[in-house]
Backbone as ProteinMPNN parsed JSONL, in Angstrom:
{"seq_chain_A": "XXXXXXXXXXXXXXXXXXXXXXXXXXXXXXXXXXXXXXXXXXXXXXXXXXXXXXXXXXXXXXXXXXXXXXXXXXXXXXXXXXXXXXXXXXXXXXXXXXXXXXXXXXXXXXXXXXXXXXXXXXXXXXXXXXXXXXXXXXXXXXXXXXX", "coords_chain_A": {"N_chain_A": [[14.197, 7.084, 10.694], [14.409, 4.42, 12.614], [16.277, 2.073, 14.306], [17.091, -1.171, 14.885], [19.826, -2.594, 17.076], [20.713, -4.868, 15.707], [20.69, -3.874, 12.94], [22.044, -1.594, 12.751], [24.807, -1.814, 12.708], [25.797, -3.082, 14.263], [26.132, -5.488, 14.072], [27.065, -7.593, 10.907], [25.899, -8.385, 7.845], [24.902, -11.671, 7.296], [26.006, -13.837, 4.766], [24.563, -16.374, 2.897], [26.317, -19.696, 2.074], [26.387, -21.614, 0.599], [23.899, -22.827, -1.689], [19.989, -23.368, -1.031], [20.641, -23.631, 2.128], [19.18, -22.138, 4.786], [18.858, -19.182, 6.595], [18.734, -16.883, 9.257], [17.867, -13.55, 10.277], [17.512, -11.725, 13.315], [16.015, -9.075, 15.091], [15.802, -6.996, 17.363], [13.765, -3.95, 18.879], [13.374, -2.038, 21.506], [11.06, 0.078, 22.311], [10.439, 3.33, 22.58], [7.395, 5.259, 24.501], [7.139, 7.812, 23.275], [8.146, 8.0, 20.868], [6.595, 5.971, 19.633], [4.709, 6.676, 17.268], [2.315, 7.782, 14.814], [3.259, 6.548, 11.384], [6.002, 5.781, 12.335], [8.709, 4.145, 11.442], [10.641, 1.164, 11.606], [13.536, -0.161, 11.651], [14.681, -3.835, 11.778], [15.487, -6.248, 10.842], [17.982, -7.592, 8.532], [18.167, -8.606, 4.917], [20.444, -9.662, 3.357], [22.079, -8.726, -0.11], [21.533, -10.303, -2.992], [19.716, -12.593, -1.853], [16.751, -14.216, -0.923], [13.534, -13.497, 0.733], [11.918, -15.813, 3.129], [10.689, -16.025, 4.994], [8.901, -13.981, 7.444], [8.516, -12.7, 10.98], [6.91, -11.582, 12.996], [6.836, -10.347, 16.537], [5.037, -8.725, 19.107], [4.958, -6.675, 21.866], [1.954, -5.169, 23.744], [1.597, -2.295, 22.651], [-0.268, -0.416, 22.704], [-2.242, 0.919, 24.983], [-5.579, 1.714, 26.862], [-8.095, 3.065, 24.555], [-7.462, 0.51, 21.642], [-5.767, 1.237, 18.647], [-3.749, 1.228, 17.265], [-1.962, 0.39, 14.213], [-0.222, -1.578, 11.712], [2.311, -2.309, 9.258], [4.361, -4.876, 7.938], [7.719, -5.718, 6.751], [9.659, -5.541, 3.696], [11.826, -2.706, 4.019], [11.313, 0.505, 2.257], [14.003, 2.132, -0.174], [13.852, 4.867, 0.756], [13.368, 4.788, 3.615], [10.82, 5.479, 4.666], [8.76, 4.097, 4.394], [6.775, 0.57, 4.279], [7.754, -1.04, 1.251], [7.772, -3.38, 0.542], [5.015, -5.273, 1.426], [4.819, -7.939, 3.812], [3.542, -8.917, 5.649], [0.291, -7.177, 6.409], [-1.682, -4.52, 7.133], [-1.553, -4.958, 10.0], [-2.91, -5.801, 13.66], [-1.553, -6.619, 15.641], [-0.139, -5.273, 17.414], [-1.889, -4.21, 19.215], [-2.958, -5.634, 21.608], [-0.65, -7.117, 21.827], [1.603, -9.92, 20.547], [1.992, -12.626, 18.328], [2.973, -12.038, 14.881], [2.691, -13.267, 11.317], [3.995, -13.615, 8.085], [2.03, -13.437, 5.639], [1.461, -12.8, 2.888], [3.799, -12.828, -0.033], [5.519, -10.744, -1.448], [7.827, -10.874, -3.166], [10.173, -12.748, -5.07], [12.052, -12.866, -6.183], [15.804, -12.597, -6.156], [17.214, -9.929, -4.001], [18.975, -6.964, -5.218], [20.256, -5.455, -3.733], [21.333, -4.672, -0.424], [18.872, -4.989, 1.984], [16.657, -3.495, 4.477], [14.147, -4.64, 6.836], [11.063, -4.374, 8.626], [9.146, -2.596, 10.204], [6.164, -0.774, 9.795], [4.079, 1.538, 11.261], [1.007, 2.84, 10.434], [-1.514, 3.443, 11.322], [-1.932, 5.594, 14.048], [-1.358, 5.306, 17.657], [-3.96, 4.731, 20.356], [-3.564, 5.435, 22.417], [-0.355, 5.535, 23.232], [2.229, 3.218, 24.36], [5.445, 2.141, 25.565], [7.263, -0.797, 24.726], [8.479, -3.713, 23.609], [9.697, -4.633, 20.158], [10.073, -7.241, 18.246], [11.644, -8.618, 15.261], [11.482, -11.854, 12.826], [13.573, -12.621, 10.528], [13.72, -15.308, 8.121], [15.691, -16.257, 5.562], [16.916, -17.102, 2.148], [19.528, -17.98, -0.061], [19.653, -16.815, -3.64], [19.238, -19.122, -6.215], [21.275, -20.791, -8.725], [22.075, -18.335, -10.516], [19.756, -17.003, -10.21]], "CA_chain_A": [[14.245, 5.531, 10.96], [14.275, 3.699, 14.155], [17.035, 0.697, 14.232], [17.575, -2.249, 15.835], [21.001, -2.972, 16.983], [21.264, -5.767, 14.533], [20.549, -3.317, 11.579], [22.614, -0.418, 12.799], [25.808, -1.373, 12.201], [26.429, -3.734, 15.102], [26.238, -7.237, 13.235], [27.265, -7.73, 9.951], [24.85, -9.251, 7.099], [25.169, -12.736, 6.9], [25.464, -14.444, 3.617], [24.617, -17.742, 2.637], [27.574, -19.912, 1.526], [25.502, -22.762, 0.166], [22.4, -23.262, -1.855], [19.191, -23.86, -0.171], [21.015, -23.196, 3.351], [18.365, -21.067, 5.329], [19.491, -18.574, 7.526], [18.013, -16.323, 9.823], [18.335, -12.201, 10.686], [16.714, -11.604, 14.223], [16.643, -7.698, 15.839], [14.683, -6.413, 18.606], [14.108, -2.724, 19.377], [12.773, -0.885, 22.628], [10.636, 1.421, 20.808], [9.489, 4.391, 23.996], [5.956, 5.546, 24.201], [7.568, 9.172, 22.53], [8.767, 7.221, 19.47], [5.636, 5.409, 18.773], [3.726, 7.222, 16.504], [1.99, 7.327, 13.586], [4.224, 6.886, 10.446], [7.229, 5.518, 12.34], [9.472, 3.042, 10.863], [11.543, 0.402, 12.934], [14.051, -1.312, 11.154], [14.724, -4.685, 12.766], [16.632, -7.277, 10.429], [18.978, -7.293, 7.394], [18.235, -9.341, 4.167], [21.679, -9.781, 2.015], [22.246, -9.194, -1.657], [21.62, -11.907, -3.485], [19.128, -13.832, -1.159], [15.165, -14.387, -1.128], [13.061, -13.665, 1.979], [10.885, -16.789, 3.299], [9.164, -15.539, 5.683], [9.07, -12.847, 8.17], [7.887, -12.787, 11.67], [6.871, -10.29, 14.415], [6.651, -10.654, 17.953], [5.194, -7.547, 19.69], [4.461, -6.247, 22.882], [1.089, -3.996, 23.587], [2.262, -1.094, 22.233], [-1.291, 0.478, 22.699], [-3.34, 0.971, 25.842], [-6.606, 2.759, 26.436], [-8.923, 2.228, 23.405], [-6.576, 0.25, 20.938], [-6.085, 1.638, 17.119], [-2.658, 0.589, 16.113], [-1.824, -0.317, 13.12], [1.328, -1.534, 11.243], [2.9, -3.429, 8.04], [5.253, -5.453, 8.011], [8.022, -6.143, 5.588], [11.138, -4.812, 3.097], [11.35, -1.191, 3.893], [11.778, 1.434, 0.905], [14.772, 3.195, -0.123], [14.052, 6.075, 1.535], [13.37, 4.676, 4.917], [9.936, 6.217, 5.186], [7.58, 2.994, 4.425], [7.144, -0.876, 4.04], [7.02, -0.914, 0.044], [7.497, -5.065, 0.157], [5.022, -5.853, 2.721], [4.57, -9.235, 4.163], [2.258, -8.637, 7.207], [-0.204, -5.955, 6.127], [-2.603, -4.036, 8.363], [-1.677, -6.15, 10.841], [-3.254, -5.117, 14.68], [-1.013, -7.274, 16.802], [0.727, -4.36, 18.786], [-3.204, -3.607, 19.922], [-2.707, -6.262, 22.327], [0.751, -7.663, 22.228], [1.704, -11.105, 20.01], [3.141, -12.678, 17.385], [2.292, -11.784, 13.358], [3.76, -13.563, 10.111], [4.09, -13.599, 6.993], [0.467, -14.041, 4.693], [1.726, -11.889, 1.473], [5.211, -13.029, -0.422], [5.745, -10.319, -2.794], [9.426, -10.868, -3.687], [10.408, -14.021, -5.168], [13.592, -12.507, -6.997], [16.508, -11.93, -5.031], [17.128, -8.714, -3.565], [20.594, -6.545, -5.423], [20.919, -4.721, -2.626], [21.038, -5.206, 1.146], [17.366, -4.458, 2.253], [16.23, -3.462, 5.581], [12.834, -5.623, 7.096], [11.003, -4.2, 9.673], [7.447, -2.299, 10.544], [5.762, 0.842, 9.446], [2.718, 2.324, 11.9], [0.436, 3.398, 10.043], [-2.261, 3.903, 12.117], [-1.18, 5.773, 15.149], [-2.26, 4.117, 18.825], [-4.844, 5.401, 20.861], [-2.745, 5.933, 23.948], [1.115, 5.045, 23.313], [2.937, 3.014, 25.4], [6.748, 1.594, 25.089], [7.301, -2.158, 24.646], [9.604, -4.234, 22.668], [9.207, -5.284, 18.542], [11.13, -8.586, 17.62], [11.194, -8.887, 14.231], [12.651, -12.575, 12.513], [13.437, -13.147, 8.88], [14.622, -16.037, 7.352], [15.783, -16.272, 3.564], [18.213, -18.251, 1.53], [20.743, -17.509, -1.301], [19.201, -17.191, -4.774], [19.488, -20.245, -7.099], [21.632, -20.9, -9.919], [22.025, -16.978, -10.688], [18.162, -16.074, -10.127]], "C_chain_A": [[14.791, 5.233, 11.995], [15.205, 2.196, 13.755], [17.501, 0.14, 15.016], [19.304, -2.178, 16.021], [21.794, -4.083, 15.929], [21.427, -4.893, 13.167], [21.825, -1.721, 11.649], [24.084, -0.344, 12.896], [26.606, -2.505, 13.494], [26.866, -5.36, 14.634], [26.35, -6.936, 11.983], [26.091, -9.113, 9.259], [25.782, -10.403, 6.728], [24.866, -13.472, 5.757], [25.794, -15.746, 3.481], [26.199, -18.201, 2.384], [27.311, -21.232, 0.98], [24.09, -22.369, -0.243], [21.567, -23.853, -1.027], [19.625, -23.908, 1.679], [19.923, -22.049, 3.865], [18.986, -20.554, 6.69], [18.525, -17.445, 8.061], [18.515, -14.773, 10.217], [17.216, -11.796, 11.836], [16.776, -10.44, 14.966], [15.46, -7.689, 16.708], [15.039, -5.162, 18.711], [13.216, -2.329, 20.628], [12.11, 0.146, 22.122], [9.852, 2.378, 22.684], [8.415, 5.045, 23.491], [6.373, 7.4, 23.003], [7.39, 8.618, 21.169], [7.306, 6.553, 18.595], [4.352, 6.07, 18.571], [3.257, 7.138, 15.33], [3.047, 7.802, 12.247], [5.533, 6.734, 10.744], [7.675, 4.293, 11.804], [10.353, 2.689, 11.699], [11.927, -0.438, 11.716], [14.821, -2.519, 11.827], [15.909, -5.807, 12.156], [17.12, -6.805, 9.226], [18.599, -8.362, 6.303], [19.308, -9.005, 3.074], [21.364, -10.006, 0.545], [22.195, -10.247, -1.82], [20.656, -13.073, -2.653], [17.71, -13.215, -1.447], [14.76, -14.372, 0.262], [12.294, -15.014, 1.89], [10.388, -16.651, 4.33], [9.941, -14.399, 6.874], [7.86, -12.67, 9.531], [7.636, -11.802, 12.698], [6.252, -10.483, 15.742], [6.324, -9.375, 18.957], [4.474, -6.88, 21.08], [3.108, -5.369, 22.943], [1.544, -3.029, 23.631], [0.668, -0.023, 22.689], [-2.16, 0.442, 23.736], [-4.248, 1.916, 25.453], [-7.732, 1.897, 25.505], [-7.874, 1.994, 21.976], [-7.026, 0.908, 19.502], [-5.012, 1.577, 16.394], [-2.333, 0.04, 15.181], [-0.675, -0.539, 12.011], [1.15, -2.416, 10.055], [3.782, -3.844, 8.462], [6.25, -6.039, 6.783], [9.538, -5.692, 5.117], [10.396, -2.935, 3.249], [11.971, -0.407, 2.836], [13.067, 1.791, 1.108], [14.704, 4.037, 0.84], [13.671, 6.229, 3.073], [11.981, 5.007, 5.444], [8.625, 5.151, 5.024], [8.215, 1.379, 4.411], [6.51, -0.75, 2.456], [6.989, -2.519, -0.216], [6.806, -5.756, 0.933], [4.463, -7.28, 2.43], [3.487, -9.582, 5.134], [1.502, -7.199, 6.919], [-1.952, -5.703, 6.965], [-2.811, -4.658, 9.194], [-2.157, -5.159, 12.695], [-2.895, -5.834, 15.98], [-0.409, -6.507, 17.443], [-0.704, -3.61, 19.336], [-3.347, -4.122, 21.157], [-1.657, -7.071, 22.725], [0.249, -9.395, 21.206], [2.101, -11.404, 18.78], [2.069, -12.843, 15.754], [2.809, -12.624, 12.232], [2.684, -13.518, 9.479], [2.494, -14.048, 6.286], [0.661, -13.422, 3.601], [3.196, -12.225, 1.317], [5.532, -12.272, -1.442], [7.118, -10.322, -3.516], [9.521, -12.512, -3.437], [11.67, -14.247, -5.948], [14.389, -12.185, -5.874], [16.73, -10.719, -5.274], [18.854, -8.036, -4.453], [21.173, -5.841, -4.223], [20.405, -4.928, -0.987], [19.812, -4.561, 1.398], [17.485, -4.458, 3.781], [14.812, -3.898, 5.84], [12.693, -4.664, 8.713], [9.484, -4.044, 9.858], [7.527, -0.722, 10.11], [4.396, 0.692, 10.447], [2.281, 3.038, 10.881], [-0.601, 3.82, 10.005], [-1.876, 4.173, 13.597], [-1.931, 5.037, 16.294], [-2.869, 5.108, 19.615], [-3.955, 6.138, 21.88], [-1.411, 5.166, 23.479], [1.683, 4.483, 24.273], [4.232, 2.221, 24.737], [6.569, -0.038, 25.131], [8.543, -2.646, 23.6], [9.012, -4.58, 21.164], [10.356, -5.945, 18.304], [10.969, -8.973, 15.94], [12.378, -10.804, 13.791], [12.647, -12.619, 11.193], [14.173, -14.297, 8.739], [14.638, -15.799, 5.83], [17.219, -17.485, 3.296], [19.05, -17.368, 0.331], [19.728, -17.681, -2.577], [19.969, -18.6, -5.115], [20.196, -19.998, -8.194], [21.522, -19.304, -10.716], [20.695, -16.587, -10.629], [17.035, -17.322, -10.099]], "O_chain_A": [[15.788, 5.87, 12.333], [14.753, 1.364, 12.967], [18.261, 0.603, 15.866], [19.985, -1.718, 15.105], [22.957, -4.128, 15.526], [22.282, -5.243, 12.353], [22.244, -1.064, 10.696], [24.683, 0.713, 13.096], [27.827, -2.648, 13.555], [27.819, -6.073, 14.95], [25.736, -5.913, 11.679], [25.663, -10.159, 9.746], [26.877, -10.369, 6.165], [23.701, -13.818, 5.557], [26.866, -16.274, 3.775], [27.144, -17.414, 2.445], [28.286, -21.983, 0.965], [23.273, -21.79, 0.474], [21.977, -24.742, -0.281], [18.722, -24.269, 2.434], [19.904, -21.011, 3.204], [19.462, -21.232, 7.6], [17.58, -17.097, 7.353], [19.71, -14.743, 10.509], [16.081, -11.541, 11.435], [17.716, -10.529, 15.756], [14.407, -8.325, 16.644], [16.233, -4.861, 18.69], [12.022, -2.442, 20.35], [12.66, 1.061, 21.51], [9.05, 1.976, 23.527], [8.338, 5.404, 22.316], [5.641, 7.791, 22.094], [6.408, 8.894, 20.479], [7.043, 6.616, 17.394], [3.334, 6.101, 19.262], [3.82, 6.303, 14.622], [3.511, 8.927, 12.064], [6.385, 7.207, 9.993], [6.864, 3.37, 11.748], [10.899, 3.471, 12.476], [11.204, -1.126, 10.996], [15.741, -2.123, 12.543], [16.925, -6.151, 12.759], [16.768, -5.699, 8.815], [18.725, -9.442, 6.881], [19.116, -8.254, 2.117], [20.733, -10.925, 0.022], [22.634, -11.153, -1.111], [20.85, -14.279, -2.812], [17.473, -12.136, -1.99], [15.393, -15.058, 1.064], [11.993, -15.428, 0.77], [9.413, -17.363, 4.571], [11.13, -14.134, 7.049], [6.654, -12.542, 9.32], [8.64, -11.253, 13.154], [5.066, -10.799, 15.834], [7.273, -8.961, 19.622], [3.263, -6.663, 21.034], [3.1, -4.639, 21.952], [2.021, -2.667, 24.706], [0.843, 1.165, 22.96], [-3.144, -0.223, 23.413], [-4.214, 2.672, 24.481], [-8.117, 0.731, 25.579], [-7.506, 2.958, 21.305], [-8.196, 1.102, 19.172], [-5.008, 1.771, 15.179], [-2.423, -1.182, 15.304], [-0.259, 0.475, 11.452], [0.157, -3.108, 9.831], [4.245, -3.312, 9.471], [5.742, -6.741, 5.909], [10.452, -5.511, 5.92], [9.387, -2.308, 2.925], [13.136, -0.652, 2.524], [13.5, 1.85, 2.259], [15.487, 3.972, 1.787], [13.63, 7.29, 3.697], [11.837, 4.856, 6.657], [7.55, 5.451, 5.543], [9.377, 0.981, 4.479], [5.331, -0.488, 2.217], [6.252, -2.951, -1.102], [7.315, -6.781, 1.387], [3.916, -7.729, 1.423], [2.742, -10.562, 5.154], [2.095, -6.156, 7.193], [-2.907, -6.439, 7.21], [-3.939, -5.076, 9.456], [-1.744, -4.013, 12.871], [-3.519, -5.797, 17.04], [0.091, -7.087, 18.407], [-0.613, -2.494, 19.85], [-3.816, -3.359, 22.002], [-1.664, -7.679, 23.796], [-0.873, -9.898, 21.137], [2.572, -10.507, 18.08], [1.005, -13.423, 15.542], [4.019, -12.555, 12.451], [1.469, -13.45, 9.666], [1.989, -15.12, 6.618], [-0.426, -13.481, 3.026], [3.932, -12.014, 2.282], [5.868, -12.864, -2.467], [7.275, -9.622, -4.517], [9.245, -13.248, -2.49], [12.207, -15.305, -6.279], [13.969, -11.654, -4.845], [16.579, -10.227, -6.392], [19.859, -8.713, -4.236], [22.355, -5.735, -3.893], [19.297, -5.269, -0.573], [19.731, -3.419, 0.948], [18.245, -5.237, 4.357], [14.071, -3.491, 4.946], [13.548, -4.363, 9.546], [8.678, -4.967, 9.74], [8.417, 0.128, 10.081], [3.715, -0.327, 10.323], [3.031, 3.863, 10.359], [-0.997, 4.499, 9.058], [-1.546, 3.247, 14.338], [-2.9, 4.308, 16.079], [-2.424, 6.256, 19.624], [-3.794, 7.355, 21.972], [-1.587, 3.952, 23.373], [1.752, 5.184, 25.283], [4.157, 1.732, 23.61], [5.54, -0.433, 25.678], [9.324, -1.921, 22.984], [7.803, -4.794, 21.083], [11.461, -5.419, 18.167], [10.026, -9.681, 15.588], [13.514, -11.013, 14.216], [11.538, -12.66, 10.661], [15.299, -14.323, 9.235], [13.782, -15.277, 5.117], [17.991, -18.219, 3.912], [18.979, -16.161, 0.098], [18.99, -18.666, -2.556], [20.948, -19.073, -4.539], [19.878, -18.976, -8.802], [20.7, -19.281, -11.632], [20.548, -15.502, -11.19], [15.832, -17.066, -10.044]]}, "name": "protein", "num_of_chains": 1, "seq": "XXXXXXXXXXXXXXXXXXXXXXXXXXXXXXXXXXXXXXXXXXXXXXXXXXXXXXXXXXXXXXXXXXXXXXXXXXXXXXXXXXXXXXXXXXXXXXXXXXXXXXXXXXXXXXXXXXXXXXXXXXXXXXXXXXXXXXXXXXXXXXXXXXX"}
């Protein structure tokens, strides 16, 4: 699994100190063409334990030149680190030309019990891989009244 500086230990998770306060985890990864392959997982953001995700946004460069084919999912990364199992952005083609993709699915309404990584899973390889920037912006809040 590839990791942004945000989740690779350089920045600790930010825990809310009051109910209703919205916080942001923002991470960027410069993906090399050699890393831009089918089944690659890139962790960008961190959701602290006891928190609920509100929105997840991807800002992605054009990662596929030639005949575009790249498809990715975005959301909470599985414990094994090999897929996105809490999908908030499904089958997005945003990396075929670059742009922004926002959450359209919200599978999580209960707080997570452990720190959870958020990022992307490339589910279909690019036609011709190229390097670029992938940015994830996760907004979240604390659980309220114990659940």
